Amino acid sequence: MAGENQELRSAGLKVTHPRVKILQLFENSNERHLSAEDTYKLLLEAGEEIGLATVYRVLTQFEAAGLIIRHNFDGASAVFELVRGDHHDHMVCAESGQVIEFHSAEIERLQKEIAEQHGFELVDHNLVLYVKPKK
Amino acid sequence: MAGENQELRSAGLKVTHPRVKILQLFENSNERHLSAEDTYKLLLEAGEEIGLATVYRVLTQFEAAGLIIRHNFDGASAVFELVRGDHHDHMVCAESGQVIEFHSAEIERLQKEIAEQHGFELVDHNLVLYVKPKK
DNA sequence: CTAATTGCAAAAGCTTTGCAGCGCA
DNA sequence: TGCGCTGCAAAGCTTTTGCAATTAG
């Protein structure tokens, strides 16, 4: 309830109607991965008249604040996801469009190892598996 | 020299001037990762008057034919890379912008394993490590 | 009250498409 | 010759931005 307000303040953002509603949407939606357009439409369905430009601005601010992360799965449009503390990667089904989250400590370890072997420090990574149903 | 012509024919594509030039560009350029815009500009510099729309169409056809692959590193614009038979992933240095290619059979194996554990078949994947120089 | 935020519409990238003319097979 | 290909310009999409009005603190 008021939890969102605190999260926004901690992020250094004023508690405005659009920001609260968008944060609530991410916290309550069944679909964890939403594009700006998805977000905009869901707000409209919920009777919230929030401009699409505002949705984009708020999502960008949330990303900068570390509240959500942006994914560019295919290149078409970005999708956003609430940060819940648990890091994970994604598997996208080419047929159903379904997005599955997974985590592999071993892959994470190997990534770090490979970066270091090349004289670098691993800052971030992006792993997406494109799959189809097993016959 | 005539190698490109054969590659194009095998791909079921007519041997036209734009297609030959674009394929040569990818085979001879020092930079292995080119966006449509990069390709267009390099062609202009080489004195080839090929339309940007044609560049996009040819790159899309080459991708469909399996001659090149498309990467969406950041979401801004896609970059293309000649398929040389060796599969590899990429490491991008945040400071220098440098792109390093690497391959890990172990990560590949784990990916396949994970997809299968979830009841899927791995079709493709995208792995990018974002790194910075080790201090 | 004041600076931050919003909404609208216009603009900005990147990419695709319609169509008339040109070129390879 | 015929169908595919090219070029240009226009249109499409996602995302960003300018600006006046509104709102949070």
Short mmCIF file of C-alpha atoms (C1' of nucleotides) in Angstrom, two decimals:
data_model
loop_
_atom_site.label_atom_id
_atom_site.label_comp_id
_atom_site.label_asym_id
_atom_site.label_seq_id
_atom_site.Cartn_x
_atom_site.Cartn_y
_atom_site.Cartn_z
CA MET A 1 0.00 0.00 0.00
CA ALA A 2 2.21 2.81 1.28
CA GLY A 3 5.13 0.57 0.52
CA GLU A 4 5.46 1.99 -2.96
CA ASN A 5 5.68 5.52 -1.63
CA GLN A 6 8.66 4.59 0.47
CA GLU A 7 10.34 2.84 -2.41
CA LEU A 8 9.89 5.91 -4.56
CA ARG A 9 11.23 8.27 -1.91
CA SER A 10 14.25 6.06 -1.35
CA ALA A 11 14.90 6.24 -5.05
CA GLY A 12 14.83 10.01 -4.85
CA LEU A 13 11.65 10.31 -6.88
CA LYS A 14 8.65 12.42 -5.99
CA VAL A 15 5.59 10.39 -5.13
CA THR A 16 3.30 11.19 -8.04
CA HIS A 17 0.18 9.45 -9.20
CA PRO A 18 1.68 7.99 -12.40
CA ARG A 19 4.73 6.65 -10.60
CA VAL A 20 2.73 5.00 -7.86
CA LYS A 21 0.32 3.39 -10.31
CA ILE A 22 3.08 2.08 -12.55
CA LEU A 23 5.00 0.63 -9.62
CA GLN A 24 1.83 -1.03 -8.31
CA LEU A 25 1.17 -2.45 -11.73
CA PHE A 26 4.57 -4.14 -11.81
CA GLU A 27 4.16 -5.42 -8.29
CA ASN A 28 0.70 -6.86 -8.85
CA SER A 29 0.61 -7.97 -12.46
CA ASN A 30 0.70 -11.67 -13.26
CA GLU A 31 2.85 -10.89 -16.24
CA ARG A 32 6.29 -9.97 -14.94
CA HIS A 33 7.60 -8.75 -18.29
CA LEU A 34 5.89 -5.66 -19.66
CA SER A 35 6.72 -3.36 -22.54
CA ALA A 36 5.97 0.36 -22.36
CA GLU A 37 2.96 -0.21 -24.57
CA ASP A 38 1.74 -3.09 -22.38
CA THR A 39 2.08 -0.90 -19.33
CA TYR A 40 0.21 1.94 -21.00
CA LYS A 41 -2.66 -0.31 -22.07
CA LEU A 42 -2.97 -1.97 -18.68
CA LEU A 43 -3.16 1.45 -17.06
CA LEU A 44 -5.90 2.47 -19.48
CA GLU A 45 -7.83 -0.72 -18.72
CA ALA A 46 -7.52 0.12 -15.05
CA GLY A 47 -9.04 3.50 -15.77
CA GLU A 48 -5.81 5.43 -15.32
CA GLU A 49 -5.33 8.17 -17.88
CA ILE A 50 -1.54 8.30 -17.97
CA GLY A 51 0.21 9.44 -21.14
CA LEU A 52 2.44 7.07 -23.04
CA ALA A 53 5.31 9.57 -22.87
CA THR A 54 5.01 9.56 -19.11
CA VAL A 55 5.10 5.78 -19.08
CA TYR A 56 8.35 5.86 -21.01
CA ARG A 57 9.81 8.51 -18.73
CA VAL A 58 8.82 6.71 -15.57
CA LEU A 59 10.13 3.38 -16.78
CA THR A 60 13.45 4.99 -17.65
CA GLN A 61 13.63 6.61 -14.22
CA PHE A 62 12.78 3.35 -12.49
CA GLU A 63 15.50 1.65 -14.44
CA ALA A 64 18.04 4.31 -13.46
CA ALA A 65 16.93 3.91 -9.84
CA GLY A 66 17.43 0.15 -10.01
CA LEU A 67 13.77 -0.63 -9.36
CA ILE A 68 13.31 -2.39 -12.68
CA ILE A 69 15.52 -3.77 -15.41
CA ARG A 70 15.18 -3.41 -19.14
CA HIS A 71 15.50 -6.34 -21.52
CA ASN A 72 15.95 -6.18 -25.29
CA PHE A 73 14.96 -9.74 -26.07
CA ASP A 74 14.41 -9.40 -29.79
CA GLY A 75 15.16 -5.84 -30.75
CA ALA A 76 11.57 -4.89 -31.50
CA SER A 77 10.55 -3.28 -28.23
CA ALA A 78 12.07 -3.35 -24.79
CA VAL A 79 10.39 -5.12 -21.89
CA PHE A 80 10.75 -4.20 -18.23
CA GLU A 81 10.71 -6.33 -15.14
CA LEU A 82 10.57 -5.54 -11.45
CA VAL A 83 13.82 -6.18 -9.60
CA ARG A 84 13.04 -8.60 -6.80
CA GLY A 85 16.57 -9.23 -5.62
CA ASP A 86 16.92 -12.58 -7.32
CA HIS A 87 19.07 -12.49 -10.41
CA HIS A 88 17.99 -14.74 -13.24
CA ASP A 89 18.27 -15.21 -16.98
CA HIS A 90 15.54 -15.86 -19.52
CA MET A 91 14.32 -18.49 -21.89
CA VAL A 92 11.91 -17.38 -24.61
CA CYS A 93 9.71 -19.87 -26.45
CA ALA A 94 9.63 -19.03 -30.16
CA GLU A 95 6.19 -20.58 -30.58
CA SER A 96 4.24 -19.37 -27.60
CA GLY A 97 6.20 -16.25 -26.74
CA GLN A 98 6.26 -17.54 -23.16
CA VAL A 99 9.12 -16.23 -21.02
CA ILE A 100 10.66 -18.58 -18.45
CA GLU A 101 13.15 -17.48 -15.84
CA PHE A 102 16.06 -19.62 -14.76
CA HIS A 103 19.29 -19.37 -12.87
CA SER A 104 22.50 -21.31 -13.18
CA ALA A 105 25.23 -20.68 -10.66
CA GLU A 106 27.58 -22.68 -12.81
CA ILE A 107 27.03 -20.54 -15.91
CA GLU A 108 27.49 -17.42 -13.78
CA ARG A 109 30.76 -18.76 -12.45
CA LEU A 110 32.00 -19.62 -15.94
CA GLN A 111 31.15 -16.16 -17.22
CA LYS A 112 33.17 -14.52 -14.51
CA GLU A 113 36.04 -16.90 -15.15
CA ILE A 114 36.03 -16.20 -18.90
CA ALA A 115 35.99 -12.44 -18.43
CA GLU A 116 38.95 -12.71 -16.09
CA GLN A 117 40.87 -14.97 -18.43
CA HIS A 118 40.64 -12.16 -20.96
CA GLY A 119 41.88 -9.59 -18.45
CA PHE A 120 38.50 -8.10 -17.68
CA GLU A 121 36.16 -7.78 -14.77
CA LEU A 122 32.57 -8.91 -15.34
CA VAL A 123 30.17 -6.01 -14.80
CA ASP A 124 26.94 -7.38 -16.19
CA HIS A 125 25.70 -9.94 -18.64
CA ASN A 126 22.77 -10.81 -20.79
CA LEU A 127 21.79 -14.38 -21.54
CA VAL A 128 18.67 -15.39 -23.42
CA LEU A 129 17.91 -18.89 -24.62
CA TYR A 130 15.56 -19.17 -27.57
CA VAL A 131 13.73 -22.47 -27.37
CA LYS A 132 10.86 -24.47 -28.79
CA PRO A 133 8.72 -27.20 -27.21
CA LYS A 134 10.44 -30.58 -27.16
CA LYS A 135 8.68 -33.03 -29.47
CA MET B 1 36.92 -13.58 -56.09
CA ALA B 2 34.16 -15.47 -57.82
CA GLY B 3 33.66 -17.22 -54.52
CA GLU B 4 30.98 -14.76 -53.53
CA ASN B 5 28.99 -15.49 -56.66
CA GLN B 6 28.88 -19.15 -55.80
CA GLU B 7 27.88 -18.43 -52.22
CA LEU B 8 25.03 -16.26 -53.44
CA ARG B 9 23.80 -18.83 -55.93
CA SER B 10 23.89 -21.55 -53.31
CA ALA B 11 21.75 -19.31 -51.16
CA GLY B 12 19.23 -19.04 -53.97
CA LEU B 13 19.95 -15.37 -54.57
CA LYS B 14 20.61 -13.73 -57.91
CA VAL B 15 24.15 -12.47 -58.30
CA THR B 16 23.58 -8.73 -58.34
CA HIS B 17 25.99 -5.90 -57.88
CA PRO B 18 24.74 -4.80 -54.42
CA ARG B 19 24.76 -8.32 -53.06
CA VAL B 20 28.27 -9.05 -54.27
CA LYS B 21 29.62 -5.79 -52.89
CA ILE B 22 27.99 -6.24 -49.51
CA LEU B 23 29.24 -9.79 -49.18
CA GLN B 24 32.75 -8.70 -50.13
CA LEU B 25 32.59 -5.94 -47.59
CA PHE B 26 31.82 -8.39 -44.80
CA GLU B 27 34.53 -10.76 -45.97
CA ASN B 28 37.21 -8.10 -46.20
CA SER B 29 36.41 -5.58 -43.50
CA ASN B 30 38.57 -5.44 -40.40
CA GLU B 31 35.48 -4.71 -38.36
CA ARG B 32 33.51 -7.92 -38.14
CA HIS B 33 30.43 -6.30 -36.63
CA LEU B 34 28.60 -3.86 -38.90
CA SER B 35 25.23 -2.15 -38.62
CA ALA B 36 23.14 -1.42 -41.69
CA GLU B 37 24.25 2.19 -41.47
CA ASP B 38 27.92 1.21 -41.14
CA THR B 39 27.58 -0.99 -44.19
CA TYR B 40 25.89 1.77 -46.16
CA LYS B 41 28.58 4.30 -45.29
CA LEU B 42 31.45 1.94 -46.06
CA LEU B 43 29.90 1.26 -49.44
CA LEU B 44 29.66 4.97 -50.12
CA GLU B 45 33.29 5.46 -49.13
CA ALA B 46 34.18 2.71 -51.53
CA GLY B 47 32.37 4.61 -54.24
CA GLU B 48 29.41 2.24 -54.42
CA GLU B 49 26.07 4.00 -54.78
CA ILE B 50 23.82 1.46 -53.10
CA GLY B 51 20.61 2.60 -51.44
CA LEU B 52 20.14 2.18 -47.72
CA ALA B 53 16.88 0.32 -48.31
CA THR B 54 18.75 -2.16 -50.46
CA VAL B 55 21.34 -2.61 -47.75
CA TYR B 56 18.58 -3.48 -45.29
CA ARG B 57 16.95 -5.85 -47.75
CA VAL B 58 20.20 -7.59 -48.62
CA LEU B 59 21.24 -7.96 -44.99
CA THR B 60 17.86 -9.47 -44.17
CA GLN B 61 18.16 -11.90 -47.08
CA PHE B 62 21.69 -12.85 -46.06
CA GLU B 63 20.49 -13.50 -42.57
CA ALA B 64 17.65 -15.69 -43.83
CA ALA B 65 20.16 -17.54 -45.99
CA GLY B 66 22.43 -18.14 -43.01
CA LEU B 67 25.32 -16.16 -44.47
CA ILE B 68 25.32 -13.63 -41.65
CA ILE B 69 23.83 -13.34 -38.19
CA ARG B 70 22.08 -10.40 -36.59
CA HIS B 71 22.90 -9.23 -33.07
CA ASN B 72 20.85 -6.86 -30.95
CA PHE B 73 23.53 -5.95 -28.45
CA ASP B 74 21.87 -2.91 -26.98
CA GLY B 75 18.53 -2.46 -28.65
CA ALA B 76 19.47 0.68 -30.54
CA SER B 77 20.44 -0.73 -33.89
CA ALA B 78 21.22 -4.24 -35.01
CA VAL B 79 24.70 -5.29 -36.05
CA PHE B 80 25.50 -8.06 -38.51
CA GLU B 81 28.40 -10.45 -38.67
CA LEU B 82 29.59 -12.91 -41.28
CA VAL B 83 29.05 -16.54 -40.36
CA ARG B 84 32.42 -18.24 -40.55
CA GLY B 85 31.38 -21.59 -39.19
CA ASP B 86 32.73 -20.93 -35.74
CA HIS B 87 30.04 -20.13 -33.24
CA HIS B 88 31.01 -17.69 -30.53
CA ASP B 89 29.60 -15.29 -27.99
CA HIS B 90 30.61 -11.71 -27.26
CA MET B 91 32.17 -9.65 -24.54
CA VAL B 92 31.73 -5.88 -24.77
CA CYS B 93 34.01 -3.55 -22.85
CA ALA B 94 32.02 -0.69 -21.36
CA GLU B 95 34.99 1.65 -21.47
CA SER B 96 36.54 1.05 -24.87
CA GLY B 97 33.53 -0.33 -26.73
CA GLN B 98 35.81 -3.13 -27.85
CA VAL B 99 34.06 -6.37 -28.83
CA ILE B 100 35.83 -9.62 -27.97
CA GLU B 101 34.66 -12.98 -29.21
CA PHE B 102 34.86 -16.08 -27.06
CA HIS B 103 33.54 -19.59 -26.95
CA SER B 104 32.82 -21.89 -24.05
CA ALA B 105 31.78 -25.42 -24.81
CA GLU B 106 30.85 -25.83 -21.18
CA ILE B 107 28.43 -22.90 -21.17
CA GLU B 108 26.92 -24.20 -24.41
CA ARG B 109 26.41 -27.60 -22.85
CA LEU B 110 24.81 -26.13 -19.75
CA GLN B 111 22.43 -24.06 -21.84
CA LYS B 112 21.22 -27.08 -23.72
CA GLU B 113 20.85 -28.98 -20.49
CA ILE B 114 18.82 -26.21 -18.86
CA ALA B 115 16.48 -25.86 -21.83
CA GLU B 116 15.83 -29.58 -21.75
CA GLN B 117 15.26 -29.64 -18.03
CA HIS B 118 12.42 -27.21 -18.68
CA GLY B 119 10.95 -29.37 -21.43
CA PHE B 120 12.30 -27.35 -24.34
CA GLU B 121 14.71 -27.77 -27.17
CA LEU B 122 17.41 -25.11 -27.51
CA VAL B 123 17.10 -23.35 -30.86
CA ASP B 124 19.40 -20.41 -30.40
CA HIS B 125 20.89 -18.27 -27.69
CA ASN B 126 22.34 -14.90 -27.07
CA LEU B 127 25.04 -14.28 -24.51
CA VAL B 128 26.81 -10.98 -24.04
CA LEU B 129 29.19 -10.21 -21.20
CA TYR B 130 29.58 -6.56 -20.29
CA VAL B 131 33.03 -6.04 -18.84
CA LYS B 132 35.58 -3.46 -17.79
CA PRO B 133 39.38 -3.61 -17.62
CA LYS B 134 40.65 -5.41 -14.55
CA LYS B 135 42.46 -3.04 -12.19
"C1'" DC C 1 5.92 29.10 -3.78
"C1'" DT C 2 9.16 26.61 -6.82
"C1'" DA C 3 11.01 23.13 -8.97
"C1'" DA C 4 9.73 18.80 -10.62
"C1'" DT C 5 6.40 16.37 -13.33
"C1'" DT C 6 2.84 15.54 -16.68
"C1'" DG C 7 0.36 15.44 -21.25
"C1'" DC C 8 0.14 16.41 -25.77
"C1'" DA C 9 1.90 16.61 -30.10
"C1'" DA C 10 5.75 16.89 -32.82
"C1'" DA C 11 10.13 14.91 -33.86
"C1'" DA C 12 13.67 11.61 -34.00
"C1'" DG C 13 15.92 7.15 -34.91
"C1'" DC C 14 15.81 2.62 -37.17
"C1'" DT C 15 13.63 -0.27 -40.40
"C1'" DT C 16 10.13 -1.61 -43.86
"C1'" DT C 17 7.31 -1.05 -47.95
"C1'" DG C 18 4.99 0.63 -52.50
"C1'" DC C 19 6.01 1.40 -56.89
"C1'" DA C 20 8.22 2.44 -61.31
"C1'" DG C 21 12.20 1.37 -63.73
"C1'" DC C 22 16.42 -1.55 -64.39
"C1'" DG C 23 19.07 -5.85 -64.86
"C1'" DC C 24 20.24 -10.74 -64.40
"C1'" DA C 25 19.33 -15.34 -66.24
"C1'" DT D 1 11.70 -11.57 -72.45
"C1'" DG D 2 10.22 -12.10 -67.69
"C1'" DC D 3 10.66 -12.02 -63.01
"C1'" DG D 4 13.43 -10.45 -59.57
"C1'" DC D 5 15.95 -6.62 -57.84
"C1'" DT D 6 17.03 -1.72 -56.94
"C1'" DG D 7 16.23 3.13 -55.64
"C1'" DC D 8 13.69 6.58 -53.95
"C1'" DA D 9 10.48 8.43 -51.08
"C1'" DA D 10 6.94 7.67 -48.01
"C1'" DA D 11 5.21 5.25 -44.14
"C1'" DG D 12 5.64 2.46 -39.70
"C1'" DC D 13 7.20 1.67 -35.05
"C1'" DT D 14 9.25 2.46 -30.90
"C1'" DT D 15 11.07 5.97 -28.17
"C1'" DT D 16 12.38 10.82 -27.09
"C1'" DT D 17 11.71 15.75 -26.56
"C1'" DG D 18 9.79 20.79 -26.38
"C1'" DC D 19 6.63 23.34 -24.03
"C1'" DA D 20 2.74 25.03 -21.37
"C1'" DA D 21 -0.06 23.64 -17.64
"C1'" DT D 22 -0.24 21.05 -13.26
"C1'" DT D 23 1.25 19.24 -8.86
"C1'" DA D 24 4.12 17.59 -4.93
"C1'" DG D 25 6.75 19.09 -0.95
#
